[in-house]
Structures are given as C-alpha cells and as structure tokens.
Short mmCIF file of C-alpha atoms in Angstrom, two decimals:
data_model
loop_
_atom_site.label_atom_id
_atom_site.label_comp_id
_atom_site.label_asym_id
_atom_site.label_seq_id
_atom_site.Cartn_x
_atom_site.Cartn_y
_atom_site.Cartn_z
CA MET Z 1 9.78 -17.36 5.57
CA TYR Z 2 6.35 -18.69 6.53
CA GLU Z 3 5.65 -15.81 9.00
CA LEU Z 4 1.93 -15.13 9.86
CA ILE Z 5 1.26 -11.40 9.43
CA GLN Z 6 -2.01 -9.95 10.38
CA VAL Z 7 -3.33 -7.10 7.98
CA GLY Z 8 -6.88 -6.67 9.32
CA GLU Z 9 -9.25 -7.74 11.98
CA LYS Z 10 -10.01 -10.92 10.09
CA THR Z 11 -7.30 -10.89 7.43
CA TYR Z 12 -3.87 -12.46 7.58
CA TYR Z 13 -1.24 -13.61 5.11
CA ILE Z 14 1.70 -16.08 5.37
CA ASN Z 15 4.81 -14.53 3.99
CA CYS Z 16 6.28 -17.23 1.56
CA PRO Z 17 7.45 -17.53 -2.13
CA ALA Z 18 3.70 -17.35 -3.37
CA LYS Z 19 1.95 -15.52 -0.49
CA ILE Z 20 -0.95 -17.46 1.18
CA GLY Z 21 -3.94 -15.65 2.52
CA ILE Z 22 -6.01 -16.44 5.51
CA TYR Z 23 -9.44 -15.19 6.33
CA ARG Z 24 -11.04 -15.81 9.69
CA ILE Z 25 -14.61 -16.70 9.12
CA ASN Z 26 -15.23 -16.83 12.91
CA GLU Z 27 -13.43 -17.44 16.07
CA SER Z 28 -12.28 -20.73 15.33
CA ASP Z 29 -12.76 -21.45 11.34
CA VAL Z 30 -10.64 -20.01 8.70
CA CYS Z 31 -10.42 -19.90 5.01
CA LEU Z 32 -7.06 -20.49 3.12
CA ILE Z 33 -6.37 -18.46 -0.12
CA ASP Z 34 -3.95 -20.76 -1.92
CA SER Z 35 -1.76 -23.36 -0.27
CA GLY Z 36 1.89 -22.94 -1.23
CA ASN Z 37 4.11 -24.87 -3.57
CA ASP Z 38 4.45 -28.45 -2.17
CA LYS Z 39 3.74 -30.72 0.81
CA ASP Z 40 6.37 -28.86 2.92
CA ALA Z 41 4.44 -25.72 2.33
CA GLY Z 42 1.12 -27.64 3.53
CA LYS Z 43 2.89 -28.84 6.69
CA LYS Z 44 4.09 -25.28 7.55
CA VAL Z 45 0.46 -23.99 6.98
CA GLN Z 46 -0.90 -26.72 9.17
CA LYS Z 47 1.67 -25.77 12.06
CA ILE Z 48 0.62 -22.15 11.93
CA LEU Z 49 -3.06 -23.00 12.04
CA LYS Z 50 -2.41 -25.31 14.91
CA ALA Z 51 -0.56 -22.67 16.82
CA GLN Z 52 -3.50 -20.39 16.46
CA ASN Z 53 -6.15 -22.99 17.28
CA TRP Z 54 -7.74 -22.39 13.95
CA LYS Z 55 -9.78 -24.97 12.02
CA LEU Z 56 -9.42 -24.99 8.21
CA SER Z 57 -12.82 -25.00 6.82
CA MET Z 58 -11.86 -24.47 3.15
CA ILE Z 59 -9.24 -23.65 0.62
CA ILE Z 60 -9.80 -21.40 -2.20
CA ASN Z 61 -7.24 -21.61 -5.10
CA THR Z 62 -6.93 -18.52 -7.02
CA HIS Z 63 -5.69 -20.58 -10.03
CA SER Z 64 -4.15 -24.15 -10.82
CA HIS Z 65 -0.38 -23.29 -10.94
CA ALA Z 66 1.69 -25.76 -8.85
CA ASP Z 67 3.03 -22.90 -6.48
CA HIS Z 68 -0.51 -22.05 -5.49
CA ILE Z 69 -1.98 -25.52 -5.04
CA GLY Z 70 1.07 -27.58 -3.81
CA GLY Z 71 -0.28 -27.79 -0.34
CA ASN Z 72 -3.68 -28.93 -1.06
CA SER Z 73 -3.23 -32.58 -1.14
CA LEU Z 74 -1.56 -32.95 2.29
CA LEU Z 75 -3.99 -30.50 3.89
CA GLN Z 76 -6.91 -32.37 2.40
CA GLN Z 77 -5.50 -35.68 3.57
CA ARG Z 78 -4.74 -34.45 7.02
CA LEU Z 79 -7.60 -31.95 7.82
CA GLU Z 80 -10.29 -33.26 5.27
CA CYS Z 81 -11.08 -29.72 4.13
CA PRO Z 82 -12.79 -29.03 0.76
CA ALA Z 83 -11.07 -27.03 -1.81
CA TYR Z 84 -12.47 -24.64 -4.54
CA SER Z 85 -11.51 -23.01 -7.74
CA VAL Z 86 -13.00 -21.63 -10.98
CA GLY Z 87 -13.83 -23.25 -14.46
CA ILE Z 88 -10.97 -25.11 -16.13
CA GLU Z 89 -8.49 -24.52 -13.23
CA ASN Z 90 -10.43 -27.50 -11.37
CA SER Z 91 -9.51 -29.88 -14.28
CA PHE Z 92 -5.87 -28.87 -13.97
CA ILE Z 93 -5.83 -29.21 -10.32
CA GLN Z 94 -7.36 -32.63 -10.26
CA ASN Z 95 -5.18 -33.76 -13.43
CA PRO Z 96 -1.74 -32.12 -12.77
CA VAL Z 97 -0.02 -33.54 -15.80
CA LEU Z 98 -2.22 -31.12 -17.79
CA GLU Z 99 0.04 -28.20 -16.82
CA PRO Z 100 3.30 -29.36 -18.21
CA SER Z 101 1.50 -30.98 -21.25
CA PHE Z 102 -0.22 -27.71 -21.96
CA LEU Z 103 2.91 -25.73 -21.63
CA TYR Z 104 5.14 -27.99 -23.70
CA GLY Z 105 2.32 -28.83 -26.35
CA GLY Z 106 2.61 -32.51 -26.03
CA TYR Z 107 3.61 -35.27 -23.70
CA PRO Z 108 6.03 -33.54 -21.18
CA CYS Z 109 9.52 -35.21 -20.97
CA LYS Z 110 10.77 -36.09 -17.54
CA GLU Z 111 12.62 -32.62 -16.89
CA LEU Z 112 9.00 -31.11 -16.98
CA ARG Z 113 7.33 -33.65 -14.81
CA ASN Z 114 8.47 -32.10 -11.60
CA LYS Z 115 6.83 -30.49 -8.54
CA PHE Z 116 7.45 -26.84 -10.02
CA LEU Z 117 5.02 -27.51 -12.84
CA MET Z 118 3.12 -30.55 -11.42
CA ALA Z 119 1.62 -30.61 -8.05
CA GLN Z 120 0.06 -33.44 -6.33
CA ALA Z 121 -3.68 -34.06 -7.32
CA SER Z 122 -6.27 -32.76 -4.99
CA THR Z 123 -10.00 -32.75 -5.12
CA ASN Z 124 -11.51 -29.42 -6.27
CA SER Z 125 -15.15 -28.07 -6.63
CA GLU Z 126 -16.52 -25.16 -8.36
CA LEU Z 127 -16.03 -21.85 -6.71
CA THR Z 128 -19.17 -19.77 -6.77
CA GLU Z 129 -20.54 -16.76 -4.92
CA GLU Z 130 -22.81 -19.00 -2.83
CA VAL Z 131 -19.72 -21.12 -1.64
CA LEU Z 132 -17.79 -17.96 -0.69
CA PRO Z 133 -17.75 -17.33 3.09
CA VAL Z 134 -19.56 -14.14 4.29
CA GLY Z 135 -17.07 -11.18 4.13
CA LEU Z 136 -15.24 -12.53 0.82
CA GLU Z 137 -15.76 -11.08 -2.58
CA MET Z 138 -14.41 -12.64 -5.61
CA ILE Z 139 -13.28 -10.93 -8.94
CA ARG Z 140 -11.97 -12.61 -12.14
CA LEU Z 141 -8.43 -11.79 -13.13
CA ASP Z 142 -8.02 -13.69 -16.42
CA GLY Z 143 -4.89 -13.61 -18.64
CA HIS Z 144 -2.20 -15.18 -16.46
CA SER Z 145 -4.24 -18.33 -16.35
CA PHE Z 146 -7.32 -19.67 -17.75
CA SER Z 147 -9.79 -18.35 -15.01
CA MET Z 148 -7.78 -16.83 -12.19
CA VAL Z 149 -9.71 -15.03 -9.46
CA GLY Z 150 -8.78 -12.34 -6.67
CA LEU Z 151 -10.34 -12.05 -3.49
CA LYS Z 152 -11.29 -9.07 -1.25
CA THR Z 153 -11.91 -9.68 2.55
CA ALA Z 154 -14.23 -7.74 4.62
CA ASP Z 155 -11.07 -5.79 5.89
CA ASP Z 156 -10.76 -4.09 2.47
CA VAL Z 157 -7.78 -6.28 1.68
CA TRP Z 158 -7.36 -7.73 -1.89
CA PHE Z 159 -5.47 -10.86 -2.61
CA LEU Z 160 -4.37 -10.54 -6.38
CA ALA Z 161 -2.88 -13.92 -7.06
CA ASP Z 162 -0.46 -13.63 -10.17
CA CYS Z 163 -1.92 -10.78 -12.03
CA LEU Z 164 1.04 -8.73 -11.01
CA THR Z 165 4.84 -9.40 -10.62
CA SER Z 166 7.26 -7.40 -8.51
CA SER Z 167 9.63 -4.89 -10.30
CA ASN Z 168 12.67 -7.02 -9.04
CA ILE Z 169 11.30 -10.07 -10.62
CA ILE Z 170 10.49 -8.39 -13.83
CA GLU Z 171 13.95 -6.73 -14.10
CA LYS Z 172 15.48 -10.19 -13.74
CA TYR Z 173 13.21 -12.37 -15.74
CA HIS Z 174 11.45 -9.89 -17.92
CA VAL Z 175 8.90 -12.41 -19.49
CA SER Z 176 6.27 -13.19 -16.90
CA PHE Z 177 3.98 -16.12 -17.81
CA LEU Z 178 0.78 -15.28 -19.77
CA TYR Z 179 -1.94 -17.34 -21.24
CA ASP Z 180 -4.03 -14.74 -22.99
CA VAL Z 181 -2.32 -11.18 -23.58
CA ARG Z 182 -5.53 -9.56 -24.44
CA GLU Z 183 -7.38 -10.74 -21.39
CA TYR Z 184 -4.20 -9.84 -19.23
CA LEU Z 185 -4.25 -6.24 -20.53
CA GLU Z 186 -7.94 -6.01 -19.56
CA THR Z 187 -7.24 -7.42 -16.09
CA LEU Z 188 -4.65 -4.81 -15.62
CA ALA Z 189 -7.16 -1.92 -16.49
CA LYS Z 190 -9.58 -3.42 -14.06
CA VAL Z 191 -7.01 -3.90 -11.17
CA GLU Z 192 -5.80 -0.25 -11.37
CA LYS Z 193 -9.31 0.79 -10.64
CA LEU Z 194 -9.74 -1.30 -7.53
CA GLN Z 195 -10.45 0.33 -4.28
CA GLY Z 196 -9.00 -1.15 -1.13
CA LYS Z 197 -6.81 -0.48 1.86
CA LEU Z 198 -4.21 -3.01 0.94
CA PHE Z 199 -3.24 -5.02 -2.15
CA ILE Z 200 -1.40 -8.20 -1.84
CA PRO Z 201 -0.07 -9.80 -5.07
CA ALA Z 202 1.33 -13.46 -4.51
CA HIS Z 203 4.78 -12.42 -5.93
CA SER Z 204 5.16 -8.88 -4.70
CA GLU Z 205 5.16 -7.01 -1.49
CA PRO Z 206 1.86 -5.79 -0.19
CA THR Z 207 1.15 -2.24 -1.23
CA GLU Z 208 -1.56 0.48 -0.62
CA ASN Z 209 -0.93 2.00 -4.06
CA ILE Z 210 -1.50 -0.70 -6.80
CA LYS Z 211 -1.35 1.64 -9.81
CA ASP Z 212 2.38 1.91 -9.87
CA LEU Z 213 3.00 -1.74 -10.02
CA VAL Z 214 0.10 -2.07 -12.73
CA ASP Z 215 2.17 0.37 -14.82
CA ILE Z 216 5.37 -1.47 -14.50
CA ASN Z 217 3.86 -4.89 -15.58
CA ARG Z 218 1.79 -3.23 -18.50
CA ASN Z 219 4.94 -1.40 -19.77
CA LYS Z 220 6.78 -4.74 -19.82
CA VAL Z 221 4.15 -6.29 -21.92
CA PHE Z 222 4.33 -3.35 -24.39
CA GLU Z 223 8.03 -3.72 -24.49
CA ILE Z 224 7.96 -7.47 -25.33
CA ILE Z 225 5.36 -6.68 -28.03
CA GLU Z 226 7.50 -4.06 -29.69
CA LEU Z 227 10.43 -6.55 -29.44
CA ILE Z 228 8.51 -9.28 -31.24
CA LYS Z 229 7.32 -6.97 -33.99
CA LYS Z 230 10.96 -5.66 -34.55
CA THR Z 231 12.20 -9.26 -34.62
CA CYS Z 232 9.55 -10.18 -37.23
CA LYS Z 233 10.48 -7.33 -39.63
CA GLU Z 234 11.86 -10.18 -41.75
CA PRO Z 235 9.93 -13.41 -41.77
CA LYS Z 236 11.06 -15.61 -38.65
CA CYS Z 237 10.01 -19.08 -37.27
CA PHE Z 238 9.04 -19.45 -33.71
CA GLU Z 239 12.41 -20.79 -32.61
CA GLU Z 240 14.27 -17.78 -34.06
CA ILE Z 241 11.76 -15.55 -32.25
CA LEU Z 242 12.19 -17.34 -28.87
CA LYS Z 243 16.05 -17.23 -29.32
CA ASN Z 244 16.11 -13.52 -29.93
CA ILE Z 245 13.87 -12.93 -26.76
CA PHE Z 246 16.25 -14.98 -24.65
CA ASP Z 247 19.30 -13.09 -26.23
CA SER Z 248 17.70 -9.77 -25.94
CA PHE Z 249 17.00 -10.11 -22.10
CA GLN Z 250 20.03 -12.11 -21.47
CA LEU Z 251 17.99 -15.03 -20.29
CA THR Z 252 19.35 -18.62 -19.87
CA MET Z 253 17.30 -21.45 -21.49
CA ASP Z 254 16.58 -24.72 -19.76
CA PHE Z 255 13.56 -27.04 -20.25
CA ILE Z 256 11.45 -25.29 -17.79
CA GLN Z 257 12.22 -21.76 -19.16
CA TYR Z 258 11.56 -23.10 -22.71
CA ALA Z 259 8.31 -24.51 -21.70
CA LEU Z 260 7.18 -21.18 -19.75
CA VAL Z 261 8.58 -18.55 -21.86
CA GLY Z 262 7.87 -20.52 -25.04
CA SER Z 263 4.28 -20.83 -24.24
CA THR Z 264 4.09 -17.25 -23.32
CA VAL Z 265 5.71 -16.14 -26.66
CA ARG Z 266 3.08 -18.14 -28.50
CA SER Z 267 0.47 -16.32 -26.54
CA TYR Z 268 1.97 -12.96 -27.71
CA LEU Z 269 2.11 -14.22 -31.16
CA SER Z 270 -1.56 -15.18 -31.21
CA TYR Z 271 -2.43 -11.95 -29.80
CA LEU Z 272 -0.50 -9.85 -32.39
CA HIS Z 273 -1.77 -12.12 -35.22
CA ASP Z 274 -5.42 -11.85 -34.17
CA LYS Z 275 -4.93 -7.99 -33.95
CA GLY Z 276 -3.56 -8.13 -37.61
CA GLU Z 277 -0.15 -6.90 -36.59
CA LEU Z 278 1.47 -10.15 -37.47
CA ALA Z 279 0.94 -12.24 -40.71
CA VAL Z 280 1.85 -15.80 -41.07
CA GLU Z 281 3.14 -17.59 -44.08
CA PHE Z 282 4.23 -21.15 -44.80
CA GLU Z 283 7.42 -21.64 -46.63
CA ASP Z 284 9.51 -24.80 -47.03
CA ASN Z 285 7.38 -26.52 -44.37
CA ARG Z 286 7.95 -23.80 -41.82
CA LEU Z 287 5.44 -21.57 -40.11
CA LEU Z 288 6.85 -18.00 -40.31
CA TRP Z 289 5.88 -14.79 -38.64
CA LEU Z 290 6.02 -11.35 -40.30
CA ALA Z 291 5.10 -7.99 -38.88
CA GLY Z 292 2.83 -5.86 -40.92
CA SER Z 293 4.16 -2.58 -42.59
#
C-alpha cells in the first residue's frame, strides 16, 4: 500500500484504497489528483513527495467524498497548497457535515459522523480549464456524485475517479453508491468511448481496456433496476424495498450501509419514477411505489 507507481513520463499514481494520481508539472512541481481518506494518508503522500524532492503545487479533488479528500486538510496545513474541485463539490468539501446529512436526509446521528463519511474541512476553489496545469485535460463524469470529474494527462493516462467499480467489489457489495442514475448511465456511455493508453479508476486496477469494466458496471445497474421493478409489482414502501435489496444480495445492514445503499435506492426510485416506470400512491400515510404494467 502507498507504493508510488510510474505509468508515464510525467504520470504516477499511489496505490492505495482510493488511488491517488500525481502529475509532474515540471522538474520540481507536482499536482495531486485526490488525497486519500484521512490525515494518515496525507502524511504518507507527503513522505512520498519528500522522497522524490517534489513540491506540491496543487490538489485537484475529483469529487467530495471523504476517501478522496481526507488528506487535504493536513497537506494544506503543512504545505500551504491550494485545492480545487467543481461546483457543489466545493461546498461539501468545505462543510463536511453536508455529506452524512445528505445521505441520511436529516441531521446525522453519531454513527454517521465519522471519517468514512466526514473528512476534515479544507479550503477549495473552483476548478476551471484556466486553473489546470498544462498537459491536463478535464472531463465531467456526473452520476456517482454531483459534479465529479476525470482527468487525462499528457501521457494519455486517464484518472477516472469513482465512475467505475472493480468486478470484485461489485460481486461483494452489488450496490455501488449513485446520486443520479440517468447521469451515471450517460457517463458510462461517455467513458467507453474514451481513447487513452491507460485508464485508472480509483477503486479498480489500471487497465488498457476500459469497455469490459464499463459493461460490468452497467449490467449491475440494469440488474438493480429489474430487481426494484420486480419488488414493486405490488405496492411497497421504501423500507420494504430496501430490505428486499439487502436480502436479495445477502448484504448486512448497519448505519453506514443504510445511509449509502438507502440513498442510492432512492436515486433509483427517482430515476424509474421520472421515466414513468414506477408510480407512487399515498395510502394510510405511507408513500408506496408501484411498478407499471
């Protein structure tokens, strides 16, 4: 873990739970793509940079989830480097309680106020084309989060953040977190057409062929959609739908899984309702979901 791997003349990544990209701007200055899950990750990143005699000029956060921004605060305190992200991601990074609050749908209880869902606050500015170092290109990869981005380096290497999950993780957990199912499916269609020498998703091994992984992720989305529609052949409330998904995939519920999977299931319900494939009705002060005939 936390091994520095070179994949291009100017492109590296740190092999860790949420892979961290490094792009060498010049002989001494580097740009970090995400910062790991906590201050310990930040310390390890700093140690790697020091060993290479590199100066951290900026951090680009692909999105605001804690495992991608957790090292920001320590690195900013120690190295005084600016950090950037896009749109509403900045608000979540600067106000971390928004993440568990959003997932839970109200004030998060203590089980949800932890470093897995709440990183330390850091100062982020808007990421624009003008801010990007020469040699980096940015692409929007919406769906997993509000305004996630991917980055392509001058070495033809793509950092794809969380738009794809490894087959092993999918087989184990089945339901990957999604904010917007429609946008996510559009992102998958975009990603499978990308051209590059190497693709590095944050939670999967680097690959030269991204299409196979896109297919695996897309097929799981369609499987979940069919499961929800089948579950809702008879009117079901949200908690019944959620229980059936946990039971069907043999998942174990705790507070964090309730929040993550529950939020994702609500996103699927919204997607199917907006498409006209799920109707809603209110009965005995309950909101019920019903699949169309």
